Amino acid sequence: MQVKTSGSVEQPDRRARRLYAYLNMASAVLVSLFLAVNLTLLISGGIRLGGDSPRYLEGADNLLRGLPLQGRQISYSGYALLIAFCRLSGTGLPGVVFVQLVLAAAAAVALYDLGRRLH
């Protein structure tokens, strides 16, 4: 079966492959823009700690010293584990920021893909 498109004859599977390639390119452009903006902000302003940062940093310190998490730190044990792992691996807070950027970029791609599938 052939589909006529603007004066040319094109196979449906070829058309689908072209559309798939276009969508992949759009995803790559979005992720690249996301990373460029965030890395620019990181380079220009450095790593900024917020008001709740001590809770996570102290939780990571507790884990590294073999002590239990205290109070509300238990609710954020996954993040404390991530910080502790990055400290153990030698990447420190820049490693934490890198992991956050990778996860946020993956979430952006997943959201784009979800929207594409629902549309």
mmCIF file of N, CA and C in Angstrom:
data_model
loop_
_atom_site.group_PDB
_atom_site.id
_atom_site.type_symbol
_atom_site.label_atom_id
_atom_site.label_comp_id
_atom_site.label_asym_id
_atom_site.label_seq_id
_atom_site.Cartn_x
_atom_site.Cartn_y
_atom_site.Cartn_z
ATOM 1 N N MET A 1 0.845 -1.176 0.000
ATOM 2 C CA MET A 1 0.000 0.000 0.000
ATOM 3 C C MET A 1 0.886 1.232 0.000
ATOM 4 N N GLN A 2 0.538 2.224 -0.818
ATOM 5 C CA GLN A 2 1.295 3.453 -0.910
ATOM 6 C C GLN A 2 0.417 4.630 -0.536
ATOM 7 N N VAL A 3 1.030 5.653 -0.009
ATOM 8 C CA VAL A 3 0.325 6.857 0.389
ATOM 9 C C VAL A 3 0.840 8.000 -0.469
ATOM 10 N N LYS A 4 -0.068 8.779 -1.044
ATOM 11 C CA LYS A 4 0.333 9.904 -1.870
ATOM 12 C C LYS A 4 0.474 11.130 -0.976
ATOM 13 N N THR A 5 1.654 11.767 -1.022
ATOM 14 C CA THR A 5 1.895 12.961 -0.224
ATOM 15 C C THR A 5 2.525 14.023 -1.099
ATOM 16 N N SER A 6 1.843 15.117 -1.270
ATOM 17 C CA SER A 6 2.306 16.298 -2.004
ATOM 18 C C SER A 6 3.038 15.956 -3.292
ATOM 19 N N GLY A 7 2.421 15.159 -4.126
ATOM 20 C CA GLY A 7 2.980 14.876 -5.435
ATOM 21 C C GLY A 7 3.944 13.708 -5.470
ATOM 22 N N SER A 8 4.334 13.158 -4.355
ATOM 23 C CA SER A 8 5.249 12.019 -4.366
ATOM 24 C C SER A 8 4.578 10.831 -3.712
ATOM 25 N N VAL A 9 5.063 9.667 -4.028
ATOM 26 C CA VAL A 9 4.533 8.444 -3.441
ATOM 27 C C VAL A 9 5.537 7.976 -2.392
ATOM 28 N N GLU A 10 5.021 7.700 -1.185
ATOM 29 C CA GLU A 10 5.900 7.351 -0.076
ATOM 30 C C GLU A 10 5.319 6.154 0.657
ATOM 31 N N GLN A 11 6.152 5.231 1.060
ATOM 32 C CA GLN A 11 5.721 4.065 1.815
ATOM 33 C C GLN A 11 5.329 4.495 3.230
ATOM 34 N N PRO A 12 4.265 3.911 3.812
ATOM 35 C CA PRO A 12 3.851 4.276 5.172
ATOM 36 C C PRO A 12 4.955 4.047 6.207
ATOM 37 N N ASP A 13 5.713 2.944 6.096
ATOM 38 C CA ASP A 13 6.754 2.686 7.085
ATOM 39 C C ASP A 13 7.881 3.715 6.973
ATOM 40 N N ARG A 14 8.165 4.188 5.774
ATOM 41 C CA ARG A 14 9.184 5.230 5.599
ATOM 42 C C ARG A 14 8.723 6.536 6.240
ATOM 43 N N ARG A 15 7.462 6.831 6.069
ATOM 44 C CA ARG A 15 6.905 8.047 6.668
ATOM 45 C C ARG A 15 6.962 7.965 8.192
ATOM 46 N N ALA A 16 6.627 6.804 8.727
ATOM 47 C CA ALA A 16 6.677 6.607 10.175
ATOM 48 C C ALA A 16 8.109 6.735 10.690
ATOM 49 N N ARG A 17 9.079 6.194 9.941
ATOM 50 C CA ARG A 17 10.484 6.313 10.347
ATOM 51 C C ARG A 17 10.932 7.765 10.347
ATOM 52 N N ARG A 18 10.494 8.543 9.367
ATOM 53 C CA ARG A 18 10.855 9.960 9.308
ATOM 54 C C ARG A 18 10.247 10.713 10.481
ATOM 55 N N LEU A 19 8.996 10.414 10.805
ATOM 56 C CA LEU A 19 8.345 11.055 11.939
ATOM 57 C C LEU A 19 9.057 10.678 13.241
ATOM 58 N N TYR A 20 9.408 9.410 13.394
ATOM 59 C CA TYR A 20 10.116 8.945 14.584
ATOM 60 C C TYR A 20 11.469 9.649 14.704
ATOM 61 N N ALA A 21 12.186 9.794 13.604
ATOM 62 C CA ALA A 21 13.477 10.485 13.610
ATOM 63 C C ALA A 21 13.294 11.952 14.001
ATOM 64 N N TYR A 22 12.248 12.581 13.490
ATOM 65 C CA TYR A 22 11.976 13.981 13.831
ATOM 66 C C TYR A 22 11.686 14.124 15.323
ATOM 67 N N LEU A 23 10.885 13.232 15.872
ATOM 68 C CA LEU A 23 10.552 13.294 17.296
ATOM 69 C C LEU A 23 11.783 13.042 18.164
ATOM 70 N N ASN A 24 12.647 12.135 17.744
ATOM 71 C CA ASN A 24 13.891 11.898 18.482
ATOM 72 C C ASN A 24 14.782 13.132 18.452
ATOM 73 N N MET A 25 14.832 13.795 17.293
ATOM 74 C CA MET A 25 15.629 15.011 17.183
ATOM 75 C C MET A 25 15.055 16.105 18.077
ATOM 76 N N ALA A 26 13.737 16.229 18.121
ATOM 77 C CA ALA A 26 13.096 17.226 18.981
ATOM 78 C C ALA A 26 13.411 16.943 20.452
ATOM 79 N N SER A 27 13.396 15.684 20.846
ATOM 80 C CA SER A 27 13.747 15.314 22.225
ATOM 81 C C SER A 27 15.191 15.696 22.529
ATOM 82 N N ALA A 28 16.080 15.411 21.601
ATOM 83 C CA ALA A 28 17.501 15.726 21.807
ATOM 84 C C ALA A 28 17.711 17.230 21.928
ATOM 85 N N VAL A 29 16.998 18.012 21.130
ATOM 86 C CA VAL A 29 17.113 19.475 21.195
ATOM 87 C C VAL A 29 16.609 19.974 22.548
ATOM 88 N N LEU A 30 15.480 19.454 23.006
ATOM 89 C CA LEU A 30 14.937 19.870 24.299
ATOM 90 C C LEU A 30 15.886 19.538 25.446
ATOM 91 N N VAL A 31 16.444 18.346 25.450
ATOM 92 C CA VAL A 31 17.376 17.961 26.506
ATOM 93 C C VAL A 31 18.635 18.816 26.440
ATOM 94 N N SER A 32 19.127 19.076 25.230
ATOM 95 C CA SER A 32 20.320 19.919 25.075
ATOM 96 C C SER A 32 20.076 21.322 25.606
ATOM 97 N N LEU A 33 18.923 21.903 25.285
ATOM 98 C CA LEU A 33 18.592 23.233 25.795
ATOM 99 C C LEU A 33 18.474 23.225 27.313
ATOM 100 N N PHE A 34 17.825 22.211 27.843
ATOM 101 C CA PHE A 34 17.674 22.079 29.288
ATOM 102 C C PHE A 34 19.042 22.037 29.969
ATOM 103 N N LEU A 35 19.925 21.185 29.455
ATOM 104 C CA LEU A 35 21.250 21.060 30.053
ATOM 105 C C LEU A 35 22.063 22.340 29.884
ATOM 106 N N ALA A 36 21.966 22.973 28.722
ATOM 107 C CA ALA A 36 22.727 24.211 28.485
ATOM 108 C C ALA A 36 22.309 25.301 29.466
ATOM 109 N N VAL A 37 21.013 25.476 29.652
ATOM 110 C CA VAL A 37 20.525 26.506 30.579
ATOM 111 C C VAL A 37 20.965 26.197 32.006
ATOM 112 N N ASN A 38 20.779 24.957 32.437
ATOM 113 C CA ASN A 38 21.123 24.598 33.816
ATOM 114 C C ASN A 38 22.620 24.626 34.070
ATOM 115 N N LEU A 39 23.417 24.190 33.115
ATOM 116 C CA LEU A 39 24.865 24.237 33.303
ATOM 117 C C LEU A 39 25.373 25.680 33.302
ATOM 118 N N THR A 40 24.761 26.533 32.483
ATOM 119 C CA THR A 40 25.125 27.948 32.486
ATOM 120 C C THR A 40 24.831 28.569 33.846
ATOM 121 N N LEU A 41 23.661 28.275 34.387
ATOM 122 C CA LEU A 41 23.316 28.780 35.720
ATOM 123 C C LEU A 41 24.264 28.238 36.780
ATOM 124 N N LEU A 42 24.628 26.976 36.672
ATOM 125 C CA LEU A 42 25.539 26.367 37.639
ATOM 126 C C LEU A 42 26.924 26.996 37.561
ATOM 127 N N ILE A 43 27.417 27.202 36.356
ATOM 128 C CA ILE A 43 28.753 27.782 36.183
ATOM 129 C C ILE A 43 28.780 29.234 36.643
ATOM 130 N N SER A 44 27.729 29.978 36.312
ATOM 131 C CA SER A 44 27.721 31.406 36.663
ATOM 132 C C SER A 44 27.458 31.650 38.149
ATOM 133 N N GLY A 45 26.667 30.809 38.791
ATOM 134 C CA GLY A 45 26.314 31.054 40.185
ATOM 135 C C GLY A 45 26.873 30.061 41.172
ATOM 136 N N GLY A 46 27.438 28.982 40.681
ATOM 137 C CA GLY A 46 27.960 27.958 41.578
ATOM 138 C C GLY A 46 26.840 27.164 42.232
ATOM 139 N N ILE A 47 27.237 26.288 43.126
ATOM 140 C CA ILE A 47 26.263 25.477 43.858
ATOM 141 C C ILE A 47 25.713 26.323 44.999
ATOM 142 N N ARG A 48 24.396 26.433 45.039
ATOM 143 C CA ARG A 48 23.749 27.230 46.085
ATOM 144 C C ARG A 48 23.013 26.304 47.038
ATOM 145 N N LEU A 49 23.233 26.544 48.302
ATOM 146 C CA LEU A 49 22.546 25.749 49.320
ATOM 147 C C LEU A 49 21.325 26.516 49.811
ATOM 148 N N GLY A 50 20.234 25.796 50.023
ATOM 149 C CA GLY A 50 19.005 26.416 50.493
ATOM 150 C C GLY A 50 18.815 26.228 51.977
ATOM 151 N N GLY A 51 17.666 26.661 52.457
ATOM 152 C CA GLY A 51 17.374 26.603 53.883
ATOM 153 C C GLY A 51 17.278 25.200 54.444
ATOM 154 N N ASP A 52 16.927 24.224 53.590
ATOM 155 C CA ASP A 52 16.800 22.854 54.078
ATOM 156 C C ASP A 52 18.058 22.023 53.806
ATOM 157 N N SER A 53 19.061 22.616 53.201
ATOM 158 C CA SER A 53 20.292 21.886 52.876
ATOM 159 C C SER A 53 20.966 21.261 54.093
ATOM 160 N N PRO A 54 21.038 21.959 55.245
ATOM 161 C CA PRO A 54 21.689 21.326 56.404
ATOM 162 C C PRO A 54 21.057 19.987 56.794
ATOM 163 N N ARG A 55 19.746 19.859 56.631
ATOM 164 C CA ARG A 55 19.073 18.597 56.978
ATOM 165 C C ARG A 55 19.648 17.453 56.146
ATOM 166 N N TYR A 56 19.796 17.675 54.842
ATOM 167 C CA TYR A 56 20.293 16.618 53.959
ATOM 168 C C TYR A 56 21.780 16.359 54.183
ATOM 169 N N LEU A 57 22.551 17.430 54.332
ATOM 170 C CA LEU A 57 23.998 17.294 54.522
ATOM 171 C C LEU A 57 24.316 16.616 55.852
ATOM 172 N N GLU A 58 23.600 16.976 56.896
ATOM 173 C CA GLU A 58 23.803 16.337 58.197
ATOM 174 C C GLU A 58 23.364 14.873 58.161
ATOM 175 N N GLY A 59 22.292 14.594 57.426
ATOM 176 C CA GLY A 59 21.858 13.210 57.268
ATOM 177 C C GLY A 59 22.920 12.369 56.566
ATOM 178 N N ALA A 60 23.529 12.938 55.529
ATOM 179 C CA ALA A 60 24.606 12.233 54.832
ATOM 180 C C ALA A 60 25.797 12.025 55.760
ATOM 181 N N ASP A 61 26.126 13.061 56.546
ATOM 182 C CA ASP A 61 27.218 12.933 57.517
ATOM 183 C C ASP A 61 26.934 11.812 58.512
ATOM 184 N N ASN A 62 25.703 11.748 58.994
ATOM 185 C CA ASN A 62 25.326 10.683 59.932
ATOM 186 C C ASN A 62 25.520 9.311 59.300
ATOM 187 N N LEU A 63 25.065 9.157 58.059
ATOM 188 C CA LEU A 63 25.211 7.864 57.387
ATOM 189 C C LEU A 63 26.679 7.493 57.220
ATOM 190 N N LEU A 64 27.496 8.466 56.849
ATOM 191 C CA LEU A 64 28.924 8.189 56.646
ATOM 192 C C LEU A 64 29.649 7.845 57.946
ATOM 193 N N ARG A 65 29.150 8.342 59.059
ATOM 194 C CA ARG A 65 29.747 8.035 60.368
ATOM 195 C C ARG A 65 29.124 6.807 61.020
ATOM 196 N N GLY A 66 28.144 6.203 60.328
ATOM 197 C CA GLY A 66 27.501 5.012 60.875
ATOM 198 C C GLY A 66 26.438 5.324 61.906
ATOM 199 N N LEU A 67 25.985 6.575 61.960
ATOM 200 C CA LEU A 67 24.950 6.975 62.910
ATOM 201 C C LEU A 67 23.586 6.933 62.232
ATOM 202 N N PRO A 68 22.513 6.773 63.005
ATOM 203 C CA PRO A 68 21.175 6.764 62.398
ATOM 204 C C PRO A 68 20.746 8.171 61.984
ATOM 205 N N LEU A 69 19.825 8.211 61.045
ATOM 206 C CA LEU A 69 19.237 9.493 60.652
ATOM 207 C C LEU A 69 18.376 10.004 61.795
ATOM 208 N N GLN A 70 18.315 11.308 61.965
ATOM 209 C CA GLN A 70 17.601 11.923 63.080
ATOM 210 C C GLN A 70 16.351 12.649 62.592
ATOM 211 N N GLY A 71 15.271 12.550 63.328
ATOM 212 C CA GLY A 71 14.056 13.321 63.078
ATOM 213 C C GLY A 71 13.554 13.231 61.646
ATOM 214 N N ARG A 72 13.397 14.384 61.016
ATOM 215 C CA ARG A 72 12.853 14.449 59.653
ATOM 216 C C ARG A 72 13.823 13.947 58.596
ATOM 217 N N GLN A 73 15.082 13.744 58.967
ATOM 218 C CA GLN A 73 16.050 13.211 58.006
ATOM 219 C C GLN A 73 15.611 11.851 57.472
ATOM 220 N N ILE A 74 14.882 11.105 58.283
ATOM 221 C CA ILE A 74 14.421 9.774 57.882
ATOM 222 C C ILE A 74 13.515 9.873 56.653
ATOM 223 N N SER A 75 12.722 10.924 56.580
ATOM 224 C CA SER A 75 11.817 11.106 55.447
ATOM 225 C C SER A 75 12.570 11.370 54.149
ATOM 226 N N TYR A 76 13.809 11.803 54.259
ATOM 227 C CA TYR A 76 14.618 12.146 53.082
ATOM 228 C C TYR A 76 15.832 11.239 52.989
ATOM 229 N N SER A 77 15.664 10.001 53.425
ATOM 230 C CA SER A 77 16.806 9.080 53.492
ATOM 231 C C SER A 77 17.403 8.796 52.119
ATOM 232 N N GLY A 78 16.585 8.752 51.070
ATOM 233 C CA GLY A 78 17.105 8.507 49.725
ATOM 234 C C GLY A 78 18.046 9.607 49.279
ATOM 235 N N TYR A 79 17.670 10.836 49.557
ATOM 236 C CA TYR A 79 18.519 11.967 49.168
ATOM 237 C C TYR A 79 19.785 12.004 50.018
ATOM 238 N N ALA A 80 19.656 11.689 51.301
ATOM 239 C CA ALA A 80 20.837 11.612 52.166
ATOM 240 C C ALA A 80 21.786 10.514 51.674
ATOM 241 N N LEU A 81 21.226 9.386 51.220
ATOM 242 C CA LEU A 81 22.047 8.313 50.653
ATOM 243 C C LEU A 81 22.768 8.763 49.393
ATOM 244 N N LEU A 82 22.076 9.514 48.544
ATOM 245 C CA LEU A 82 22.697 10.027 47.327
ATOM 246 C C LEU A 82 23.871 10.945 47.666
ATOM 247 N N ILE A 83 23.672 11.853 48.600
ATOM 248 C CA ILE A 83 24.744 12.770 49.002
ATOM 249 C C ILE A 83 25.915 11.983 49.600
ATOM 250 N N ALA A 84 25.603 11.010 50.456
ATOM 251 C CA ALA A 84 26.657 10.193 51.065
ATOM 252 C C ALA A 84 27.425 9.424 49.987
ATOM 253 N N PHE A 85 26.716 8.861 49.013
ATOM 254 C CA PHE A 85 27.376 8.128 47.929
ATOM 255 C C PHE A 85 28.291 9.053 47.129
ATOM 256 N N CYS A 86 27.807 10.244 46.811
ATOM 257 C CA CYS A 86 28.631 11.188 46.049
ATOM 258 C C CYS A 86 29.863 11.613 46.839
ATOM 259 N N ARG A 87 29.713 11.760 48.132
ATOM 260 C CA ARG A 87 30.878 12.096 48.966
ATOM 261 C C ARG A 87 31.872 10.935 48.997
ATOM 262 N N LEU A 88 31.355 9.718 49.145
ATOM 263 C CA LEU A 88 32.241 8.547 49.153
ATOM 264 C C LEU A 88 32.972 8.375 47.822
ATOM 265 N N SER A 89 32.290 8.665 46.732
ATOM 266 C CA SER A 89 32.897 8.489 45.404
ATOM 267 C C SER A 89 33.865 9.607 45.055
ATOM 268 N N GLY A 90 33.884 10.654 45.878
ATOM 269 C CA GLY A 90 34.806 11.757 45.627
ATOM 270 C C GLY A 90 34.239 12.871 44.771
ATOM 271 N N THR A 91 32.991 12.739 44.347
ATOM 272 C CA THR A 91 32.402 13.787 43.506
ATOM 273 C C THR A 91 31.751 14.895 44.317
ATOM 274 N N GLY A 92 31.392 14.605 45.568
ATOM 275 C CA GLY A 92 30.834 15.625 46.457
ATOM 276 C C GLY A 92 29.554 16.257 45.925
ATOM 277 N N LEU A 93 29.355 17.525 46.265
ATOM 278 C CA LEU A 93 28.132 18.227 45.842
ATOM 279 C C LEU A 93 28.032 18.393 44.334
ATOM 280 N N PRO A 94 29.138 18.612 43.598
ATOM 281 C CA PRO A 94 28.990 18.646 42.129
ATOM 282 C C PRO A 94 28.417 17.338 41.578
ATOM 283 N N GLY A 95 28.760 16.219 42.188
ATOM 284 C CA GLY A 95 28.189 14.940 41.768
ATOM 285 C C GLY A 95 26.698 14.872 42.018
ATOM 286 N N VAL A 96 26.265 15.420 43.151
ATOM 287 C CA VAL A 96 24.836 15.454 43.468
ATOM 288 C C VAL A 96 24.102 16.297 42.425
ATOM 289 N N VAL A 97 24.672 17.448 42.094
ATOM 290 C CA VAL A 97 24.050 18.325 41.089
ATOM 291 C C VAL A 97 23.989 17.619 39.733
ATOM 292 N N PHE A 98 25.049 16.909 39.379
ATOM 293 C CA PHE A 98 25.063 16.177 38.112
ATOM 294 C C PHE A 98 23.952 15.132 38.080
ATOM 295 N N VAL A 99 23.805 14.364 39.154
ATOM 296 C CA VAL A 99 22.748 13.345 39.209
ATOM 297 C C VAL A 99 21.371 14.010 39.102
ATOM 298 N N GLN A 100 21.189 15.138 39.781
ATOM 299 C CA GLN A 100 19.914 15.848 39.707
ATOM 300 C C GLN A 100 19.618 16.300 38.279
ATOM 301 N N LEU A 101 20.630 16.812 37.580
ATOM 302 C CA LEU A 101 20.426 17.267 36.204
ATOM 303 C C LEU A 101 20.085 16.099 35.278
ATOM 304 N N VAL A 102 20.762 14.977 35.459
ATOM 305 C CA VAL A 102 20.482 13.807 34.626
ATOM 306 C C VAL A 102 19.059 13.312 34.863
ATOM 307 N N LEU A 103 18.657 13.245 36.126
ATOM 308 C CA LEU A 103 17.296 12.782 36.440
ATOM 309 C C LEU A 103 16.240 13.764 35.932
ATOM 310 N N ALA A 104 16.511 15.057 36.050
ATOM 311 C CA ALA A 104 15.564 16.056 35.558
ATOM 312 C C ALA A 104 15.465 16.004 34.032
ATOM 313 N N ALA A 105 16.583 15.789 33.350
ATOM 314 C CA ALA A 105 16.553 15.666 31.891
ATOM 315 C C ALA A 105 15.770 14.424 31.475
ATOM 316 N N ALA A 106 15.971 13.329 32.187
ATOM 317 C CA ALA A 106 15.215 12.104 31.892
ATOM 318 C C ALA A 106 13.720 12.319 32.131
ATOM 319 N N ALA A 107 13.382 13.056 33.173
ATOM 320 C CA ALA A 107 11.972 13.354 33.445
ATOM 321 C C ALA A 107 11.380 14.232 32.346
ATOM 322 N N ALA A 108 12.169 15.184 31.835
ATOM 323 C CA ALA A 108 11.689 16.045 30.748
ATOM 324 C C ALA A 108 11.420 15.216 29.495
ATOM 325 N N VAL A 109 12.302 14.282 29.188
ATOM 326 C CA VAL A 109 12.100 13.407 28.022
ATOM 327 C C VAL A 109 10.868 12.536 28.234
ATOM 328 N N ALA A 110 10.701 12.003 29.431
ATOM 329 C CA ALA A 110 9.533 11.159 29.719
ATOM 330 C C ALA A 110 8.237 11.956 29.586
ATOM 331 N N LEU A 111 8.247 13.189 30.065
ATOM 332 C CA LEU A 111 7.058 14.034 29.957
ATOM 333 C C LEU A 111 6.757 14.365 28.499
ATOM 334 N N TYR A 112 7.789 14.675 27.734
ATOM 335 C CA TYR A 112 7.611 14.941 26.299
ATOM 336 C C TYR A 112 7.039 13.712 25.607
ATOM 337 N N ASP A 113 7.586 12.538 25.910
ATOM 338 C CA ASP A 113 7.118 11.312 25.294
ATOM 339 C C ASP A 113 5.670 11.015 25.676
ATOM 340 N N LEU A 114 5.318 11.251 26.932
ATOM 341 C CA LEU A 114 3.942 11.047 27.377
ATOM 342 C C LEU A 114 2.989 11.969 26.611
ATOM 343 N N GLY A 115 3.366 13.238 26.505
ATOM 344 C CA GLY A 115 2.530 14.167 25.759
ATOM 345 C C GLY A 115 2.380 13.778 24.304
ATOM 346 N N ARG A 116 3.471 13.306 23.707
ATOM 347 C CA ARG A 116 3.437 12.879 22.303
ATOM 348 C C ARG A 116 2.512 11.679 22.140
ATOM 349 N N ARG A 117 2.574 10.744 23.079
ATOM 350 C CA ARG A 117 1.735 9.548 22.970
ATOM 351 C C ARG A 117 0.257 9.858 23.209
ATOM 352 N N LEU A 118 -0.020 10.815 24.089
ATOM 353 C CA LEU A 118 -1.412 11.169 24.389
ATOM 354 C C LEU A 118 -2.036 12.031 23.298
ATOM 355 N N HIS A 119 -1.209 12.737 22.579
ATOM 356 C CA HIS A 119 -1.725 13.636 21.532
ATOM 357 C C HIS A 119 -2.104 12.875 20.343
#
